[in-house]
Amino acid sequence: MRRTRWWTWVTTVSPLVLAVATAVAVAVARADAGAPAPVPVPAVARAWPVGVRPPVLRGWEPPASVYGPGHRGLDLGAATGEPVRAVAAGRVSYAGRVAGRGVVAVELADTDLRTTYEPVRATVRKGDEVAAGQVVGTVEVEGAGTAAHCGAVACVHWGLLRGETYLDPLLLLPPWLLNGGPSRLLPVLGVPLPKGS
């Protein structure tokens, strides 16, 4: 009797499970094939948030899942009180405190992106229009009772979001800003100038 039940399950349920699994796999493959390609991030930045080319103390580490561990931005070395600038033109969508830290968020003009900066003592208000390179605040000392984001070192955490999805902020930087600026021609010493110059 036991053998008959087992055989009935193998011959009836097993093919059904296999058919459902195959259908799900095909549906997922079709959805992936028809899914639109991710929208690229335009290199619209015209300045670093702090300094000329600040040290990156910790890079962007995307989480494996929405709530998984990771680092959703960049930590840039900065001194307390140093100016923090908008990397591109936009509108301030938030300027206030979150979990004891000052935060400024800027919706970038002509994009679906927004940047965030913390810990920052804001000098702008929600709704303000800002130009690329405009000061939006200063690096603040993190308050008592809050864990310093970069430990004993002062820093600015720079984030980039499209909707609720975090992206690598370095994608905003054009090559000339990311690689240290445009090429410059320097004089060649020790080579005589042509006659008539």
JSON list of C-alpha atoms in Angstrom, two decimals:
[
{"chain": "A", "resi": 1, "resn": "MET", "atom": "CA", "xyz": [0.00, 0.00, 0.00]},
{"chain": "A", "resi": 2, "resn": "ARG", "atom": "CA", "xyz": [2.84, 2.39, 0.88]},
{"chain": "A", "resi": 3, "resn": "ARG", "atom": "CA", "xyz": [4.56, 1.73, -2.41]},
{"chain": "A", "resi": 4, "resn": "THR", "atom": "CA", "xyz": [1.39, 2.56, -4.32]},
{"chain": "A", "resi": 5, "resn": "ARG", "atom": "CA", "xyz": [1.04, 5.96, -2.58]},
{"chain": "A", "resi": 6, "resn": "TRP", "atom": "CA", "xyz": [4.66, 6.83, -3.19]},
{"chain": "A", "resi": 7, "resn": "TRP", "atom": "CA", "xyz": [4.42, 5.81, -6.84]},
{"chain": "A", "resi": 8, "resn": "THR", "atom": "CA", "xyz": [1.21, 7.81, -7.25]},
{"chain": "A", "resi": 9, "resn": "TRP", "atom": "CA", "xyz": [2.98, 10.88, -5.84]},
{"chain": "A", "resi": 10, "resn": "VAL", "atom": "CA", "xyz": [6.01, 10.42, -8.11]},
{"chain": "A", "resi": 11, "resn": "THR", "atom": "CA", "xyz": [3.91, 9.96, -11.24]},
{"chain": "A", "resi": 12, "resn": "THR", "atom": "CA", "xyz": [1.33, 12.67, -10.46]},
{"chain": "A", "resi": 13, "resn": "VAL", "atom": "CA", "xyz": [2.85, 15.40, -8.30]},
{"chain": "A", "resi": 14, "resn": "SER", "atom": "CA", "xyz": [6.45, 15.30, -9.51]},
{"chain": "A", "resi": 15, "resn": "PRO", "atom": "CA", "xyz": [5.64, 16.25, -13.13]},
{"chain": "A", "resi": 16, "resn": "LEU", "atom": "CA", "xyz": [3.34, 18.99, -11.84]},
{"chain": "A", "resi": 17, "resn": "VAL", "atom": "CA", "xyz": [6.12, 20.46, -9.67]},
{"chain": "A", "resi": 18, "resn": "LEU", "atom": "CA", "xyz": [8.53, 20.27, -12.61]},
{"chain": "A", "resi": 19, "resn": "ALA", "atom": "CA", "xyz": [6.03, 21.99, -14.92]},
{"chain": "A", "resi": 20, "resn": "VAL", "atom": "CA", "xyz": [5.43, 24.83, -12.43]},
{"chain": "A", "resi": 21, "resn": "ALA", "atom": "CA", "xyz": [9.16, 25.30, -11.85]},
{"chain": "A", "resi": 22, "resn": "THR", "atom": "CA", "xyz": [9.78, 25.43, -15.60]},
{"chain": "A", "resi": 23, "resn": "ALA", "atom": "CA", "xyz": [6.97, 27.94, -16.12]},
{"chain": "A", "resi": 24, "resn": "VAL", "atom": "CA", "xyz": [8.34, 30.19, -13.39]},
{"chain": "A", "resi": 25, "resn": "ALA", "atom": "CA", "xyz": [11.86, 30.00, -14.84]},
{"chain": "A", "resi": 26, "resn": "VAL", "atom": "CA", "xyz": [10.58, 30.88, -18.33]},
{"chain": "A", "resi": 27, "resn": "ALA", "atom": "CA", "xyz": [8.52, 33.79, -16.95]},
{"chain": "A", "resi": 28, "resn": "VAL", "atom": "CA", "xyz": [11.52, 35.17, -15.06]},
{"chain": "A", "resi": 29, "resn": "ALA", "atom": "CA", "xyz": [13.75, 34.84, -18.14]},
{"chain": "A", "resi": 30, "resn": "ARG", "atom": "CA", "xyz": [11.16, 36.63, -20.30]},
{"chain": "A", "resi": 31, "resn": "ALA", "atom": "CA", "xyz": [10.77, 39.39, -17.70]},
{"chain": "A", "resi": 32, "resn": "ASP", "atom": "CA", "xyz": [14.54, 39.86, -17.53]},
{"chain": "A", "resi": 33, "resn": "ALA", "atom": "CA", "xyz": [14.84, 39.91, -21.32]},
{"chain": "A", "resi": 34, "resn": "GLY", "atom": "CA", "xyz": [12.05, 42.46, -21.65]},
{"chain": "A", "resi": 35, "resn": "ALA", "atom": "CA", "xyz": [13.14, 44.61, -18.73]},
{"chain": "A", "resi": 36, "resn": "PRO", "atom": "CA", "xyz": [14.40, 48.01, -19.77]},
{"chain": "A", "resi": 37, "resn": "ALA", "atom": "CA", "xyz": [18.12, 48.62, -19.43]},
{"chain": "A", "resi": 38, "resn": "PRO", "atom": "CA", "xyz": [19.05, 50.64, -16.34]},
{"chain": "A", "resi": 39, "resn": "VAL", "atom": "CA", "xyz": [19.11, 54.38, -16.96]},
{"chain": "A", "resi": 40, "resn": "PRO", "atom": "CA", "xyz": [22.71, 55.60, -16.92]},
{"chain": "A", "resi": 41, "resn": "VAL", "atom": "CA", "xyz": [23.78, 58.27, -14.47]},
{"chain": "A", "resi": 42, "resn": "PRO", "atom": "CA", "xyz": [24.73, 61.48, -16.31]},
{"chain": "A", "resi": 43, "resn": "ALA", "atom": "CA", "xyz": [28.10, 63.00, -15.38]},
{"chain": "A", "resi": 44, "resn": "VAL", "atom": "CA", "xyz": [26.56, 66.34, -14.34]},
{"chain": "A", "resi": 45, "resn": "ALA", "atom": "CA", "xyz": [28.79, 67.18, -11.35]},
{"chain": "A", "resi": 46, "resn": "ARG", "atom": "CA", "xyz": [30.92, 70.31, -11.61]},
{"chain": "A", "resi": 47, "resn": "ALA", "atom": "CA", "xyz": [32.62, 70.10, -8.21]},
{"chain": "A", "resi": 48, "resn": "TRP", "atom": "CA", "xyz": [33.46, 67.69, -5.41]},
{"chain": "A", "resi": 49, "resn": "PRO", "atom": "CA", "xyz": [31.30, 68.18, -2.29]},
{"chain": "A", "resi": 50, "resn": "VAL", "atom": "CA", "xyz": [34.40, 69.13, -0.24]},
{"chain": "A", "resi": 51, "resn": "GLY", "atom": "CA", "xyz": [37.90, 70.22, -1.18]},
{"chain": "A", "resi": 52, "resn": "VAL", "atom": "CA", "xyz": [39.44, 69.95, -4.64]},
{"chain": "A", "resi": 53, "resn": "ARG", "atom": "CA", "xyz": [39.94, 66.18, -4.68]},
{"chain": "A", "resi": 54, "resn": "PRO", "atom": "CA", "xyz": [39.25, 64.86, -1.19]},
{"chain": "A", "resi": 55, "resn": "PRO", "atom": "CA", "xyz": [40.47, 61.46, -0.02]},
{"chain": "A", "resi": 56, "resn": "VAL", "atom": "CA", "xyz": [37.84, 58.74, -0.25]},
{"chain": "A", "resi": 57, "resn": "LEU", "atom": "CA", "xyz": [37.91, 57.18, 3.22]},
{"chain": "A", "resi": 58, "resn": "ARG", "atom": "CA", "xyz": [35.33, 54.54, 2.35]},
{"chain": "A", "resi": 59, "resn": "GLY", "atom": "CA", "xyz": [33.91, 53.72, -1.05]},
{"chain": "A", "resi": 60, "resn": "TRP", "atom": "CA", "xyz": [30.48, 52.74, -2.28]},
{"chain": "A", "resi": 61, "resn": "GLU", "atom": "CA", "xyz": [29.61, 49.14, -1.42]},
{"chain": "A", "resi": 62, "resn": "PRO", "atom": "CA", "xyz": [26.17, 48.24, -2.77]},
{"chain": "A", "resi": 63, "resn": "PRO", "atom": "CA", "xyz": [24.18, 45.88, -0.58]},
{"chain": "A", "resi": 64, "resn": "ALA", "atom": "CA", "xyz": [23.22, 42.45, -1.94]},
{"chain": "A", "resi": 65, "resn": "SER", "atom": "CA", "xyz": [19.58, 43.12, -1.00]},
{"chain": "A", "resi": 66, "resn": "VAL", "atom": "CA", "xyz": [17.45, 46.15, -0.17]},
{"chain": "A", "resi": 67, "resn": "TYR", "atom": "CA", "xyz": [17.99, 45.77, 3.58]},
{"chain": "A", "resi": 68, "resn": "GLY", "atom": "CA", "xyz": [21.38, 44.07, 3.41]},
{"chain": "A", "resi": 69, "resn": "PRO", "atom": "CA", "xyz": [24.65, 45.44, 4.78]},
{"chain": "A", "resi": 70, "resn": "GLY", "atom": "CA", "xyz": [26.69, 47.77, 2.60]},
{"chain": "A", "resi": 71, "resn": "HIS", "atom": "CA", "xyz": [27.83, 51.36, 2.30]},
{"chain": "A", "resi": 72, "resn": "ARG", "atom": "CA", "xyz": [25.33, 53.45, 0.38]},
{"chain": "A", "resi": 73, "resn": "GLY", "atom": "CA", "xyz": [27.60, 56.35, -0.55]},
{"chain": "A", "resi": 74, "resn": "LEU", "atom": "CA", "xyz": [31.16, 57.67, -0.18]},
{"chain": "A", "resi": 75, "resn": "ASP", "atom": "CA", "xyz": [32.93, 58.98, 2.90]},
{"chain": "A", "resi": 76, "resn": "LEU", "atom": "CA", "xyz": [35.13, 61.92, 1.93]},
{"chain": "A", "resi": 77, "resn": "GLY", "atom": "CA", "xyz": [37.85, 63.25, 4.22]},
{"chain": "A", "resi": 78, "resn": "ALA", "atom": "CA", "xyz": [37.03, 66.78, 5.37]},
{"chain": "A", "resi": 79, "resn": "ALA", "atom": "CA", "xyz": [37.77, 69.13, 8.24]},
{"chain": "A", "resi": 80, "resn": "THR", "atom": "CA", "xyz": [35.11, 70.28, 10.70]},
{"chain": "A", "resi": 81, "resn": "GLY", "atom": "CA", "xyz": [33.76, 73.63, 9.53]},
{"chain": "A", "resi": 82, "resn": "GLU", "atom": "CA", "xyz": [34.86, 73.08, 5.91]},
{"chain": "A", "resi": 83, "resn": "PRO", "atom": "CA", "xyz": [32.35, 74.25, 3.27]},
{"chain": "A", "resi": 84, "resn": "VAL", "atom": "CA", "xyz": [30.15, 71.57, 1.67]},
{"chain": "A", "resi": 85, "resn": "ARG", "atom": "CA", "xyz": [29.08, 72.31, -1.91]},
{"chain": "A", "resi": 86, "resn": "ALA", "atom": "CA", "xyz": [26.32, 71.06, -4.21]},
{"chain": "A", "resi": 87, "resn": "VAL", "atom": "CA", "xyz": [28.03, 68.97, -6.88]},
{"chain": "A", "resi": 88, "resn": "ALA", "atom": "CA", "xyz": [25.49, 70.06, -9.52]},
{"chain": "A", "resi": 89, "resn": "ALA", "atom": "CA", "xyz": [22.65, 72.53, -9.94]},
{"chain": "A", "resi": 90, "resn": "GLY", "atom": "CA", "xyz": [19.32, 71.63, -8.37]},
{"chain": "A", "resi": 91, "resn": "ARG", "atom": "CA", "xyz": [16.75, 72.31, -5.69]},
{"chain": "A", "resi": 92, "resn": "VAL", "atom": "CA", "xyz": [17.14, 71.58, -1.97]},
{"chain": "A", "resi": 93, "resn": "SER", "atom": "CA", "xyz": [14.58, 68.91, -1.09]},
{"chain": "A", "resi": 94, "resn": "TYR", "atom": "CA", "xyz": [15.64, 68.54, 2.56]},
{"chain": "A", "resi": 95, "resn": "ALA", "atom": "CA", "xyz": [17.75, 70.50, 5.04]},
{"chain": "A", "resi": 96, "resn": "GLY", "atom": "CA", "xyz": [17.47, 69.34, 8.63]},
{"chain": "A", "resi": 97, "resn": "ARG", "atom": "CA", "xyz": [18.34, 66.63, 11.10]},
{"chain": "A", "resi": 98, "resn": "VAL", "atom": "CA", "xyz": [18.04, 62.87, 10.75]},
{"chain": "A", "resi": 99, "resn": "ALA", "atom": "CA", "xyz": [19.02, 60.66, 13.70]},
{"chain": "A", "resi": 100, "resn": "GLY", "atom": "CA", "xyz": [20.91, 63.55, 15.30]},
{"chain": "A", "resi": 101, "resn": "ARG", "atom": "CA", "xyz": [22.90, 64.42, 12.15]},
{"chain": "A", "resi": 102, "resn": "GLY", "atom": "CA", "xyz": [22.52, 67.41, 9.86]},
{"chain": "A", "resi": 103, "resn": "VAL", "atom": "CA", "xyz": [21.52, 66.33, 6.35]},
{"chain": "A", "resi": 104, "resn": "VAL", "atom": "CA", "xyz": [21.12, 68.25, 3.11]},
{"chain": "A", "resi": 105, "resn": "ALA", "atom": "CA", "xyz": [19.49, 66.65, 0.05]},
{"chain": "A", "resi": 106, "resn": "VAL", "atom": "CA", "xyz": [19.51, 68.24, -3.41]},
{"chain": "A", "resi": 107, "resn": "GLU", "atom": "CA", "xyz": [17.33, 67.12, -6.35]},
{"chain": "A", "resi": 108, "resn": "LEU", "atom": "CA", "xyz": [19.55, 67.53, -9.39]},
{"chain": "A", "resi": 109, "resn": "ALA", "atom": "CA", "xyz": [18.17, 69.67, -12.22]},
{"chain": "A", "resi": 110, "resn": "ASP", "atom": "CA", "xyz": [16.91, 67.88, -15.35]},
{"chain": "A", "resi": 111, "resn": "THR", "atom": "CA", "xyz": [17.42, 64.41, -13.80]},
{"chain": "A", "resi": 112, "resn": "ASP", "atom": "CA", "xyz": [15.58, 61.96, -11.56]},
{"chain": "A", "resi": 113, "resn": "LEU", "atom": "CA", "xyz": [18.53, 61.95, -9.13]},
{"chain": "A", "resi": 114, "resn": "ARG", "atom": "CA", "xyz": [19.20, 63.47, -5.72]},
{"chain": "A", "resi": 115, "resn": "THR", "atom": "CA", "xyz": [22.37, 63.81, -3.71]},
{"chain": "A", "resi": 116, "resn": "THR", "atom": "CA", "xyz": [22.70, 63.77, 0.06]},
{"chain": "A", "resi": 117, "resn": "TYR", "atom": "CA", "xyz": [25.40, 65.19, 2.33]},
{"chain": "A", "resi": 118, "resn": "GLU", "atom": "CA", "xyz": [25.92, 64.52, 6.06]},
{"chain": "A", "resi": 119, "resn": "PRO", "atom": "CA", "xyz": [26.86, 65.56, 8.75]},
{"chain": "A", "resi": 120, "resn": "VAL", "atom": "CA", "xyz": [26.28, 69.11, 7.55]},
{"chain": "A", "resi": 121, "resn": "ARG", "atom": "CA", "xyz": [25.19, 72.30, 9.28]},
{"chain": "A", "resi": 122, "resn": "ALA", "atom": "CA", "xyz": [22.89, 73.59, 6.53]},
{"chain": "A", "resi": 123, "resn": "THR", "atom": "CA", "xyz": [23.11, 77.14, 5.21]},
{"chain": "A", "resi": 124, "resn": "VAL", "atom": "CA", "xyz": [20.25, 76.50, 2.75]},
{"chain": "A", "resi": 125, "resn": "ARG", "atom": "CA", "xyz": [16.56, 75.75, 3.22]},
{"chain": "A", "resi": 126, "resn": "LYS", "atom": "CA", "xyz": [14.13, 73.34, 1.61]},
{"chain": "A", "resi": 127, "resn": "GLY", "atom": "CA", "xyz": [13.04, 74.76, -1.75]},
{"chain": "A", "resi": 128, "resn": "ASP", "atom": "CA", "xyz": [16.21, 76.82, -2.36]},
{"chain": "A", "resi": 129, "resn": "GLU", "atom": "CA", "xyz": [17.66, 76.62, -5.87]},
{"chain": "A", "resi": 130, "resn": "VAL", "atom": "CA", "xyz": [21.41, 75.97, -5.82]},
{"chain": "A", "resi": 131, "resn": "ALA", "atom": "CA", "xyz": [24.09, 76.24, -8.49]},
{"chain": "A", "resi": 132, "resn": "ALA", "atom": "CA", "xyz": [26.87, 73.73, -9.05]},
{"chain": "A", "resi": 133, "resn": "GLY", "atom": "CA", "xyz": [29.61, 74.44, -6.53]},
{"chain": "A", "resi": 134, "resn": "GLN", "atom": "CA", "xyz": [27.37, 76.57, -4.28]},
{"chain": "A", "resi": 135, "resn": "VAL", "atom": "CA", "xyz": [27.94, 76.11, -0.55]},
{"chain": "A", "resi": 136, "resn": "VAL", "atom": "CA", "xyz": [24.99, 74.31, 1.08]},
{"chain": "A", "resi": 137, "resn": "GLY", "atom": "CA", "xyz": [26.50, 74.05, 4.56]},
{"chain": "A", "resi": 138, "resn": "THR", "atom": "CA", "xyz": [29.59, 73.23, 6.57]},
{"chain": "A", "resi": 139, "resn": "VAL", "atom": "CA", "xyz": [30.95, 69.97, 7.95]},
{"chain": "A", "resi": 140, "resn": "GLU", "atom": "CA", "xyz": [29.64, 69.72, 11.49]},
{"chain": "A", "resi": 141, "resn": "VAL", "atom": "CA", "xyz": [30.86, 67.91, 14.55]},
{"chain": "A", "resi": 142, "resn": "GLU", "atom": "CA", "xyz": [28.51, 65.03, 15.18]},
{"chain": "A", "resi": 143, "resn": "GLY", "atom": "CA", "xyz": [26.44, 65.60, 18.32]},
{"chain": "A", "resi": 144, "resn": "ALA", "atom": "CA", "xyz": [26.75, 63.83, 21.64]},
{"chain": "A", "resi": 145, "resn": "GLY", "atom": "CA", "xyz": [24.85, 60.58, 21.70]},
{"chain": "A", "resi": 146, "resn": "THR", "atom": "CA", "xyz": [25.40, 59.89, 17.98]},
{"chain": "A", "resi": 147, "resn": "ALA", "atom": "CA", "xyz": [28.11, 57.58, 16.71]},
{"chain": "A", "resi": 148, "resn": "ALA", "atom": "CA", "xyz": [30.60, 59.38, 14.49]},
{"chain": "A", "resi": 149, "resn": "HIS", "atom": "CA", "xyz": [30.17, 58.09, 10.94]},
{"chain": "A", "resi": 150, "resn": "CYS", "atom": "CA", "xyz": [33.91, 57.93, 10.24]},
{"chain": "A", "resi": 151, "resn": "GLY", "atom": "CA", "xyz": [35.09, 57.24, 13.78]},
{"chain": "A", "resi": 152, "resn": "ALA", "atom": "CA", "xyz": [37.60, 59.78, 15.08]},
{"chain": "A", "resi": 153, "resn": "VAL", "atom": "CA", "xyz": [38.12, 61.34, 11.62]},
{"chain": "A", "resi": 154, "resn": "ALA", "atom": "CA", "xyz": [35.87, 64.11, 10.29]},
{"chain": "A", "resi": 155, "resn": "CYS", "atom": "CA", "xyz": [34.20, 63.28, 7.00]},
{"chain": "A", "resi": 156, "resn": "VAL", "atom": "CA", "xyz": [31.23, 63.95, 4.76]},
{"chain": "A", "resi": 157, "resn": "HIS", "atom": "CA", "xyz": [29.04, 61.06, 3.67]},
{"chain": "A", "resi": 158, "resn": "TRP", "atom": "CA", "xyz": [27.98, 61.77, 0.06]},
{"chain": "A", "resi": 159, "resn": "GLY", "atom": "CA", "xyz": [25.05, 59.76, -1.27]},
{"chain": "A", "resi": 160, "resn": "LEU", "atom": "CA", "xyz": [23.27, 59.48, -4.62]},
{"chain": "A", "resi": 161, "resn": "LEU", "atom": "CA", "xyz": [19.75, 58.14, -5.10]},
{"chain": "A", "resi": 162, "resn": "ARG", "atom": "CA", "xyz": [17.34, 57.48, -7.95]},
{"chain": "A", "resi": 163, "resn": "GLY", "atom": "CA", "xyz": [13.99, 57.04, -6.22]},
{"chain": "A", "resi": 164, "resn": "GLU", "atom": "CA", "xyz": [14.80, 54.75, -3.29]},
{"chain": "A", "resi": 165, "resn": "THR", "atom": "CA", "xyz": [17.76, 53.09, -5.04]},
{"chain": "A", "resi": 166, "resn": "TYR", "atom": "CA", "xyz": [21.24, 54.09, -3.94]},
{"chain": "A", "resi": 167, "resn": "LEU", "atom": "CA", "xyz": [23.87, 54.56, -6.67]},
{"chain": "A", "resi": 168, "resn": "ASP", "atom": "CA", "xyz": [27.60, 55.22, -6.74]},
{"chain": "A", "resi": 169, "resn": "PRO", "atom": "CA", "xyz": [28.11, 59.02, -6.42]},
{"chain": "A", "resi": 170, "resn": "LEU", "atom": "CA", "xyz": [31.34, 58.81, -8.45]},
{"chain": "A", "resi": 171, "resn": "LEU", "atom": "CA", "xyz": [29.17, 58.20, -11.53]},
{"chain": "A", "resi": 172, "resn": "LEU", "atom": "CA", "xyz": [28.19, 61.89, -11.36]},
{"chain": "A", "resi": 173, "resn": "LEU", "atom": "CA", "xyz": [31.78, 63.04, -11.88]},
{"chain": "A", "resi": 174, "resn": "PRO", "atom": "CA", "xyz": [32.99, 63.68, -15.43]},
{"chain": "A", "resi": 175, "resn": "PRO", "atom": "CA", "xyz": [36.46, 62.26, -16.25]},
{"chain": "A", "resi": 176, "resn": "TRP", "atom": "CA", "xyz": [38.17, 65.65, -16.00]},
{"chain": "A", "resi": 177, "resn": "LEU", "atom": "CA", "xyz": [36.94, 66.06, -12.42]},
{"chain": "A", "resi": 178, "resn": "LEU", "atom": "CA", "xyz": [37.40, 62.43, -11.42]},
{"chain": "A", "resi": 179, "resn": "ASN", "atom": "CA", "xyz": [40.93, 62.22, -12.79]},
{"chain": "A", "resi": 180, "resn": "GLY", "atom": "CA", "xyz": [42.23, 65.47, -11.37]},
{"chain": "A", "resi": 181, "resn": "GLY", "atom": "CA", "xyz": [41.40, 68.05, -14.03]},
{"chain": "A", "resi": 182, "resn": "PRO", "atom": "CA", "xyz": [42.14, 68.83, -17.66]},
{"chain": "A", "resi": 183, "resn": "SER", "atom": "CA", "xyz": [45.55, 68.32, -19.22]},
{"chain": "A", "resi": 184, "resn": "ARG", "atom": "CA", "xyz": [47.88, 71.30, -19.17]},
{"chain": "A", "resi": 185, "resn": "LEU", "atom": "CA", "xyz": [50.74, 72.00, -21.52]},
{"chain": "A", "resi": 186, "resn": "LEU", "atom": "CA", "xyz": [53.95, 72.83, -19.70]},
{"chain": "A", "resi": 187, "resn": "PRO", "atom": "CA", "xyz": [56.98, 74.58, -21.17]},
{"chain": "A", "resi": 188, "resn": "VAL", "atom": "CA", "xyz": [59.74, 72.34, -22.46]},
{"chain": "A", "resi": 189, "resn": "LEU", "atom": "CA", "xyz": [62.95, 73.49, -20.83]},
{"chain": "A", "resi": 190, "resn": "GLY", "atom": "CA", "xyz": [66.34, 73.20, -22.53]},
{"chain": "A", "resi": 191, "resn": "VAL", "atom": "CA", "xyz": [64.99, 73.16, -26.09]},
{"chain": "A", "resi": 192, "resn": "PRO", "atom": "CA", "xyz": [65.97, 76.21, -28.15]},
{"chain": "A", "resi": 193, "resn": "LEU", "atom": "CA", "xyz": [63.16, 78.22, -29.66]},
{"chain": "A", "resi": 194, "resn": "PRO", "atom": "CA", "xyz": [62.99, 78.34, -33.46]},
{"chain": "A", "resi": 195, "resn": "LYS", "atom": "CA", "xyz": [64.42, 81.47, -35.05]},
{"chain": "A", "resi": 196, "resn": "GLY", "atom": "CA", "xyz": [61.93, 84.27, -35.52]},
{"chain": "A", "resi": 197, "resn": "SER", "atom": "CA", "xyz": [59.98, 83.45, -32.36]}
]
